[in-house]
Short mmCIF file of C-alpha atoms in Angstrom, two decimals:
data_model
loop_
_atom_site.label_atom_id
_atom_site.label_comp_id
_atom_site.label_asym_id
_atom_site.label_seq_id
_atom_site.Cartn_x
_atom_site.Cartn_y
_atom_site.Cartn_z
CA MET A 1 -62.00 -65.57 -135.07
CA LYS A 2 -58.37 -65.71 -134.14
CA ASP A 3 -58.34 -62.00 -133.13
CA TYR A 4 -61.34 -62.57 -130.90
CA THR A 5 -59.62 -65.43 -129.13
CA VAL A 6 -56.49 -63.34 -128.56
CA HIS A 7 -58.58 -60.50 -127.22
CA ARG A 8 -60.35 -62.78 -124.77
CA PHE A 9 -57.04 -64.20 -123.62
CA ALA A 10 -55.60 -60.74 -123.06
CA LEU A 11 -58.60 -59.69 -120.98
CA SER A 12 -58.34 -62.86 -118.84
CA LEU A 13 -54.63 -62.27 -118.27
CA ILE A 14 -55.21 -58.66 -117.21
CA GLY A 15 -57.94 -59.74 -114.73
CA ALA A 16 -55.74 -62.39 -113.21
CA ILE A 17 -52.90 -59.94 -112.74
CA ALA A 18 -55.26 -57.38 -111.10
CA PHE A 19 -56.66 -60.01 -108.76
CA ALA A 20 -53.16 -61.15 -107.78
CA VAL A 21 -52.10 -57.59 -107.05
CA ALA A 22 -55.24 -56.89 -104.97
CA PHE A 23 -54.87 -60.13 -103.05
CA SER A 24 -51.21 -59.48 -102.41
CA THR A 25 -51.94 -55.94 -101.19
CA ALA A 26 -54.74 -57.08 -98.88
CA GLN A 27 -52.50 -59.81 -97.51
CA ALA A 28 -49.70 -57.29 -96.97
CA TRP A 29 -52.07 -54.93 -95.11
CA ALA A 30 -53.32 -57.75 -92.90
CA CYS A 31 -49.80 -58.73 -91.93
CA GLY A 32 -48.39 -55.18 -91.53
CA CYS A 33 -47.43 -53.64 -94.79
CA PRO A 34 -44.14 -51.75 -95.24
CA CYS A 35 -44.36 -48.04 -94.59
CA ALA A 36 -42.29 -44.87 -94.30
CA THR A 37 -45.01 -42.56 -92.99
CA ASP A 38 -48.50 -42.87 -91.52
CA ALA A 39 -49.87 -42.02 -94.99
CA ASP A 40 -48.61 -45.40 -96.26
CA CYS A 41 -50.99 -47.20 -93.83
CA HIS A 42 -54.71 -47.95 -94.05
CA ASP A 43 -57.68 -48.71 -91.74
CA GLY A 44 -56.50 -46.34 -88.97
CA GLU A 45 -53.08 -47.97 -88.60
CA VAL A 46 -49.93 -45.89 -88.01
CA CYS A 47 -46.38 -46.42 -89.18
CA SER A 48 -43.94 -47.80 -86.61
CA LEU A 49 -40.51 -46.37 -87.32
CA SER A 50 -38.70 -49.17 -85.49
CA SER A 51 -40.20 -51.94 -87.65
CA GLY A 52 -41.12 -49.93 -90.76
CA THR A 53 -44.56 -51.55 -90.78
CA CYS A 54 -48.12 -50.41 -90.18
CA VAL A 55 -49.38 -51.15 -86.64
CA ASP A 56 -52.55 -50.48 -84.58
CA PRO A 57 -52.33 -47.23 -82.58
CA GLY A 58 -52.10 -47.76 -78.82
CA GLY A 59 -50.46 -51.13 -79.34
CA PRO A 60 -47.59 -52.64 -77.32
CA CYS A 61 -44.21 -50.91 -77.39
CA ASP A 62 -40.73 -50.88 -75.89
CA GLU A 63 -39.67 -47.41 -77.08
CA ASP A 64 -41.06 -44.37 -78.84
CA ALA A 65 -39.91 -45.73 -82.21
CA ASP A 66 -42.48 -48.54 -81.85
CA CYS A 67 -45.28 -45.97 -81.97
CA GLY A 68 -46.59 -43.88 -84.83
CA GLY A 69 -49.05 -41.08 -85.41
CA GLY A 70 -47.26 -38.79 -82.95
CA GLN A 71 -47.76 -41.28 -80.09
CA ARG A 72 -45.04 -42.10 -77.55
CA CYS A 73 -44.31 -45.26 -75.62
CA ASN A 74 -45.60 -45.22 -72.03
CA LEU A 75 -43.03 -47.44 -70.35
CA SER A 76 -45.21 -47.89 -67.25
CA THR A 77 -47.95 -49.56 -69.30
CA GLY A 78 -45.96 -50.77 -72.31
CA LEU A 79 -48.49 -49.19 -74.67
CA CYS A 80 -48.35 -46.39 -77.22
CA GLN A 81 -50.18 -43.29 -75.96
CA ASP A 82 -50.89 -39.73 -77.09
CA PRO A 83 -48.71 -37.28 -75.13
CA SER A 84 -50.31 -34.48 -73.07
CA ASP A 85 -50.54 -31.10 -74.80
CA GLU A 86 -49.98 -29.36 -71.40
CA CYS A 87 -46.23 -29.76 -71.22
CA ALA A 88 -43.18 -31.25 -72.87
CA CYS A 89 -40.65 -30.70 -70.07
CA ASP A 90 -40.48 -29.69 -66.38
CA GLU A 91 -39.80 -26.06 -67.25
CA ASP A 92 -43.23 -25.80 -68.89
CA CYS A 93 -44.85 -26.45 -65.44
CA ASP A 94 -42.93 -24.00 -63.23
CA ASP A 95 -45.39 -21.56 -61.54
CA GLY A 96 -42.59 -19.43 -60.05
CA LEU A 97 -43.68 -19.94 -56.40
CA PHE A 98 -41.07 -21.18 -53.93
CA CYS A 99 -43.54 -22.66 -51.43
CA ASN A 100 -45.22 -24.76 -54.13
CA GLY A 101 -41.96 -26.60 -54.71
CA VAL A 102 -40.67 -27.79 -58.09
CA GLU A 103 -43.42 -28.80 -60.50
CA SER A 104 -42.67 -31.68 -62.85
CA CYS A 105 -43.99 -32.74 -66.23
CA ASP A 106 -45.55 -36.09 -66.97
CA ILE A 107 -45.66 -36.30 -70.76
CA PHE A 108 -48.88 -38.28 -70.61
CA ALA A 109 -50.72 -36.85 -67.54
CA GLY A 110 -49.46 -33.25 -67.74
CA CYS A 111 -48.01 -31.06 -64.97
CA LYS A 112 -47.67 -32.41 -61.44
CA ALA A 113 -47.61 -30.15 -58.38
CA GLY A 114 -44.53 -29.90 -56.21
CA ALA A 115 -44.13 -29.25 -52.49
CA VAL A 116 -41.58 -27.74 -50.15
CA ALA A 117 -40.89 -30.04 -47.16
CA CYS A 118 -40.60 -27.57 -44.26
CA ASP A 119 -39.72 -29.87 -41.37
CA ASP A 120 -36.91 -29.09 -38.94
CA GLY A 121 -37.29 -32.50 -37.31
CA VAL A 122 -38.25 -31.01 -33.91
CA ALA A 123 -41.66 -32.16 -32.68
CA CYS A 124 -42.39 -29.12 -30.54
CA THR A 125 -42.20 -26.57 -33.35
CA VAL A 126 -44.66 -25.52 -36.02
CA ASP A 127 -43.07 -25.36 -39.47
CA SER A 128 -44.24 -23.05 -42.25
CA CYS A 129 -43.08 -21.74 -45.61
CA ASP A 130 -42.24 -18.04 -46.15
CA GLU A 131 -42.89 -17.11 -49.77
CA ASP A 132 -41.39 -13.66 -49.44
CA ALA A 133 -38.12 -15.00 -48.05
CA ASP A 134 -38.13 -18.13 -50.23
CA SER A 135 -37.37 -20.19 -47.13
CA CYS A 136 -38.90 -22.30 -44.34
CA ALA A 137 -39.72 -20.83 -40.91
CA THR A 138 -40.23 -22.53 -37.54
CA ALA A 139 -41.86 -21.39 -34.30
CA PRO A 140 -41.96 -23.12 -30.87
CA SER A 141 -45.37 -24.43 -29.81
CA ASP A 142 -46.56 -26.20 -26.67
CA ALA A 143 -49.68 -27.28 -28.54
CA ALA A 144 -47.51 -29.20 -31.00
CA CYS A 145 -46.59 -31.59 -28.15
CA ASP A 146 -50.17 -32.33 -27.11
CA ASP A 147 -51.09 -35.94 -27.94
CA SER A 148 -54.79 -35.26 -27.15
CA ALA A 149 -54.83 -38.03 -24.54
CA TYR A 150 -56.13 -36.74 -21.18
CA CYS A 151 -54.78 -39.64 -19.14
CA ASN A 152 -51.22 -39.08 -20.40
CA GLY A 153 -51.13 -35.65 -18.78
CA ALA A 154 -49.79 -32.47 -20.37
CA GLU A 155 -46.69 -33.00 -22.52
CA PRO A 156 -44.06 -30.31 -21.78
CA ARG A 157 -41.79 -28.72 -24.42
CA ASP A 158 -38.02 -28.62 -24.15
CA ALA A 159 -35.98 -26.40 -26.47
CA GLN A 160 -33.24 -29.01 -26.90
CA ALA A 161 -34.98 -32.34 -26.38
CA GLY A 162 -38.28 -31.41 -28.04
CA CYS A 163 -41.51 -32.87 -26.71
CA LEU A 164 -41.29 -34.77 -23.43
CA ALA A 165 -43.71 -37.34 -22.02
CA GLY A 166 -46.34 -35.98 -19.67
CA SER A 167 -47.06 -37.19 -16.13
CA PRO A 168 -50.00 -39.62 -16.21
CA VAL A 169 -53.10 -38.59 -14.27
CA GLU A 170 -52.90 -40.04 -10.74
CA CYS A 171 -56.02 -41.92 -9.61
CA SER A 172 -54.71 -44.17 -6.83
CA ALA A 173 -55.74 -42.01 -3.86
CA GLY A 174 -58.84 -44.07 -3.14
CA ASP A 175 -57.36 -47.52 -3.84
CA ASP A 176 -58.31 -50.25 -1.38
CA LEU A 177 -59.07 -53.96 -1.28
CA CYS A 178 -62.40 -53.59 -3.09
CA GLY A 179 -61.53 -51.11 -5.83
CA ILE A 180 -58.73 -49.23 -7.54
CA GLY A 181 -58.78 -45.89 -9.26
CA ALA A 182 -58.15 -45.69 -13.00
CA CYS A 183 -58.07 -42.81 -15.46
CA ASP A 184 -60.95 -42.82 -17.94
CA GLU A 185 -60.26 -41.16 -21.28
CA GLU A 186 -63.94 -40.82 -22.19
CA THR A 187 -65.02 -38.94 -19.05
CA LYS A 188 -61.60 -37.29 -18.59
CA GLY A 189 -61.53 -38.20 -14.92
CA CYS A 190 -60.85 -40.98 -12.44
CA VAL A 191 -63.22 -43.94 -12.14
CA LEU A 192 -63.39 -46.80 -9.65
CA VAL A 193 -62.60 -50.26 -11.02
CA PRO A 194 -64.08 -52.98 -8.76
CA GLN A 195 -61.88 -55.86 -7.65
CA ASN A 196 -62.06 -58.81 -5.26
CA GLU A 197 -65.87 -59.00 -5.62
CA GLY A 198 -67.42 -61.15 -2.88
CA ILE A 199 -64.20 -61.24 -0.82
CA ASP A 200 -64.34 -60.44 2.89
CA CYS A 201 -63.07 -56.88 3.22
CA GLY A 202 -62.78 -56.96 7.04
CA ALA A 203 -64.57 -53.66 7.65
CA ARG A 204 -64.57 -52.62 11.29
CA GLU A 205 -62.81 -55.85 12.12
CA GLY A 206 -63.49 -56.91 15.71
CA ASP A 207 -66.67 -54.81 15.93
CA ALA A 208 -69.41 -57.01 17.43
CA CYS A 209 -72.07 -54.93 15.68
CA VAL A 210 -70.93 -55.99 12.18
CA LEU A 211 -72.39 -59.25 10.91
CA SER A 212 -70.38 -59.40 7.69
CA SER A 213 -68.50 -57.27 5.16
CA VAL A 214 -67.75 -58.17 1.53
CA CYS A 215 -66.47 -56.34 -1.53
CA ALA A 216 -69.37 -55.34 -3.79
CA ALA A 217 -69.26 -52.96 -6.78
CA GLY A 218 -65.93 -51.53 -5.68
CA SER A 219 -66.88 -50.79 -2.07
CA CYS A 220 -66.92 -52.69 1.20
CA LEU A 221 -70.56 -53.62 1.84
CA VAL A 222 -71.20 -53.87 5.59
CA THR A 223 -74.14 -55.85 6.95
CA PRO A 224 -74.89 -54.74 10.54
CA LEU A 225 -75.61 -57.33 13.16
CA CYS A 226 -78.70 -55.51 14.44
CA ASP A 227 -81.83 -54.12 12.80
CA ALA A 228 -81.06 -50.43 12.44
CA GLN A 229 -84.80 -49.60 12.59
CA CYS A 230 -85.60 -51.41 15.81
CA GLU A 231 -82.41 -52.18 17.72
CA ARG A 232 -79.21 -50.69 18.92
CA CYS A 233 -75.97 -52.62 19.20
CA ASP A 234 -73.61 -52.69 22.13
CA PRO A 235 -70.80 -55.07 23.04
CA ALA A 236 -73.34 -57.40 24.60
CA GLY A 237 -75.31 -57.73 21.36
CA CYS A 238 -78.51 -56.24 19.99
CA ALA A 239 -80.88 -54.42 22.34
CA SER A 240 -84.50 -53.77 21.39
CA LEU A 241 -85.68 -50.16 21.31
CA CYS A 242 -89.25 -51.20 22.03
CA GLY A 243 -90.70 -48.52 24.32
CA ASN A 244 -87.46 -46.56 24.27
CA PRO A 245 -87.46 -44.19 21.23
CA TRP A 246 -84.34 -42.36 22.41
CA GLY A 247 -82.32 -45.53 23.00
CA ASN A 248 -80.52 -44.53 26.18
CA ALA A 249 -77.77 -46.88 27.26
CA ARG A 250 -79.79 -48.44 30.13
CA ASP A 251 -82.94 -48.87 28.00
CA ASP A 252 -84.90 -47.07 30.72
CA VAL A 253 -88.38 -45.83 29.75
CA ASN A 254 -88.84 -42.23 30.91
CA SER A 255 -91.29 -39.39 30.48
CA THR A 256 -89.56 -38.19 27.30
CA ASP A 257 -90.25 -41.56 25.67
CA ALA A 258 -93.89 -41.46 26.76
CA LEU A 259 -94.41 -37.91 25.53
CA PHE A 260 -92.83 -38.74 22.20
CA SER A 261 -95.12 -41.77 21.87
CA LEU A 262 -98.14 -39.55 22.55
CA ARG A 263 -97.05 -37.08 19.87
CA ALA A 264 -96.64 -40.00 17.46
CA ALA A 265 -100.17 -41.17 18.32
CA VAL A 266 -101.61 -37.80 17.19
CA GLU A 267 -99.29 -37.78 14.13
CA LEU A 268 -97.06 -34.95 15.31
CA GLU A 269 -94.02 -37.23 15.17
CA GLN A 270 -92.99 -40.36 13.29
CA CYS A 271 -92.09 -43.52 15.16
CA ASN A 272 -91.57 -47.04 13.93
CA LEU A 273 -94.09 -49.63 15.13
CA CYS A 274 -91.26 -51.75 16.52
CA ILE A 275 -90.46 -48.89 18.95
CA CYS A 276 -93.69 -47.08 19.87
CA ASP A 277 -96.37 -49.78 19.42
CA VAL A 278 -95.64 -51.33 22.79
CA ASP A 279 -98.99 -53.19 23.03
CA GLY A 280 -98.34 -54.91 19.65
CA ASP A 281 -101.73 -54.15 18.08
CA GLY A 282 -100.18 -52.68 14.92
CA GLU A 283 -101.08 -49.06 15.74
CA ILE A 284 -99.57 -46.23 17.79
CA THR A 285 -102.27 -44.92 20.14
CA ALA A 286 -102.70 -43.31 23.56
CA THR A 287 -102.82 -46.85 24.98
CA ASP A 288 -99.15 -47.24 24.09
CA THR A 289 -98.35 -44.00 25.92
CA LEU A 290 -100.32 -45.18 28.97
CA MET A 291 -98.35 -48.45 29.03
CA MET A 292 -95.10 -46.46 28.96
CA LEU A 293 -96.26 -44.32 31.87
CA ARG A 294 -97.20 -47.44 33.87
CA GLN A 295 -93.74 -48.82 33.13
CA ILE A 296 -92.17 -45.60 34.45
CA VAL A 297 -93.97 -45.87 37.83
CA GLY A 298 -93.32 -49.62 38.04
CA LEU A 299 -96.88 -50.78 37.21
CA GLY A 300 -96.38 -51.70 33.59
CA ASP A 301 -96.48 -55.04 31.91
CA LEU A 302 -93.94 -56.46 29.44
CA PHE A 303 -93.79 -54.54 26.13
CA VAL A 304 -94.67 -56.53 22.99
CA CYS A 305 -93.85 -54.33 19.97
CA SER A 306 -95.03 -55.02 16.42
CA PRO A 307 -92.47 -55.92 13.77
CA SER A 308 -90.65 -53.11 11.97
CA ALA A 309 -92.77 -51.15 9.55
CA GLY A 310 -89.83 -50.98 7.15
CA PRO A 311 -87.81 -47.97 5.94
CA GLY A 312 -90.48 -46.96 3.42
CA GLU A 313 -93.22 -46.63 6.02
CA THR A 314 -93.34 -45.14 9.52
CA THR A 315 -89.84 -44.51 10.82
CA THR A 316 -88.31 -43.11 13.96
CA THR A 317 -87.60 -39.42 14.20
CA THR A 318 -84.14 -37.99 14.73
CA THR A 319 -85.24 -34.73 16.37
CA LEU A 320 -86.07 -34.15 20.01
CA PRO A 321 -89.77 -33.51 20.73
CA ASN A 322 -90.94 -30.05 21.62
CA PHE A 323 -92.25 -29.56 25.20
#
């Protein structure tokens, strides 16, 4: 009975010791157990040489010694990271080409391309790299000075001063009170920019035949005093052309007027009603010609012409009739 009791006690003591060891080990792992190599760590942890404890890979670091498992400390991120297998130093990235510049090694991202800066600092030259000569080359170029702006004019090249400013395109030749010329980059030409809209532009100032003149859409818009279809203007004012298609200065009706009226009556000529319809009935007929003939020999009555037919209808001719 006594041996059985001792045996039970021994078994209980052994179990307690095993539990204590297991608990202590688990607690040590959870808190970062001591280590000398990655093999001393569990659950994917690695051994940090700086602290001598197991840590999670990719964790925070200040130097390579904080990392384990072959990782290195990426100072730009402050995290442990696997290095690139492409290179270990700049010499591993050199491709031997002068014009590609000096390649460098990023231990995490791999090789980075280099570049040769061929720039002589002169704007009017084209710079290039000569691989055979292991040097930069330059060549003068007018095109290198072109700023692609039409209105700036062509930029000239000077061997010493480089690119010079061009002479702007001149568009002021047609400038006046109502509009000024301006260079338009889109159309690559000069355009008129209206100004002083509605302002009196004084066109033909002092001319009695001008009723008014104002700036409109960049030009001087002149309104004549007289109806251009039916009247002529002289210093005395507007004179009706009724019965007088040719508008001679004395407004005399002659045989040429009568003949023209007759040709208009048979549709061989065009004549506005306000000129050839001297009887005012709204039509040009032989009766109108007869009235003109009576006027010529001093037997005629007063002409009463119809209103103007308008520019889109019957208009006066500008050619002499054929006899």
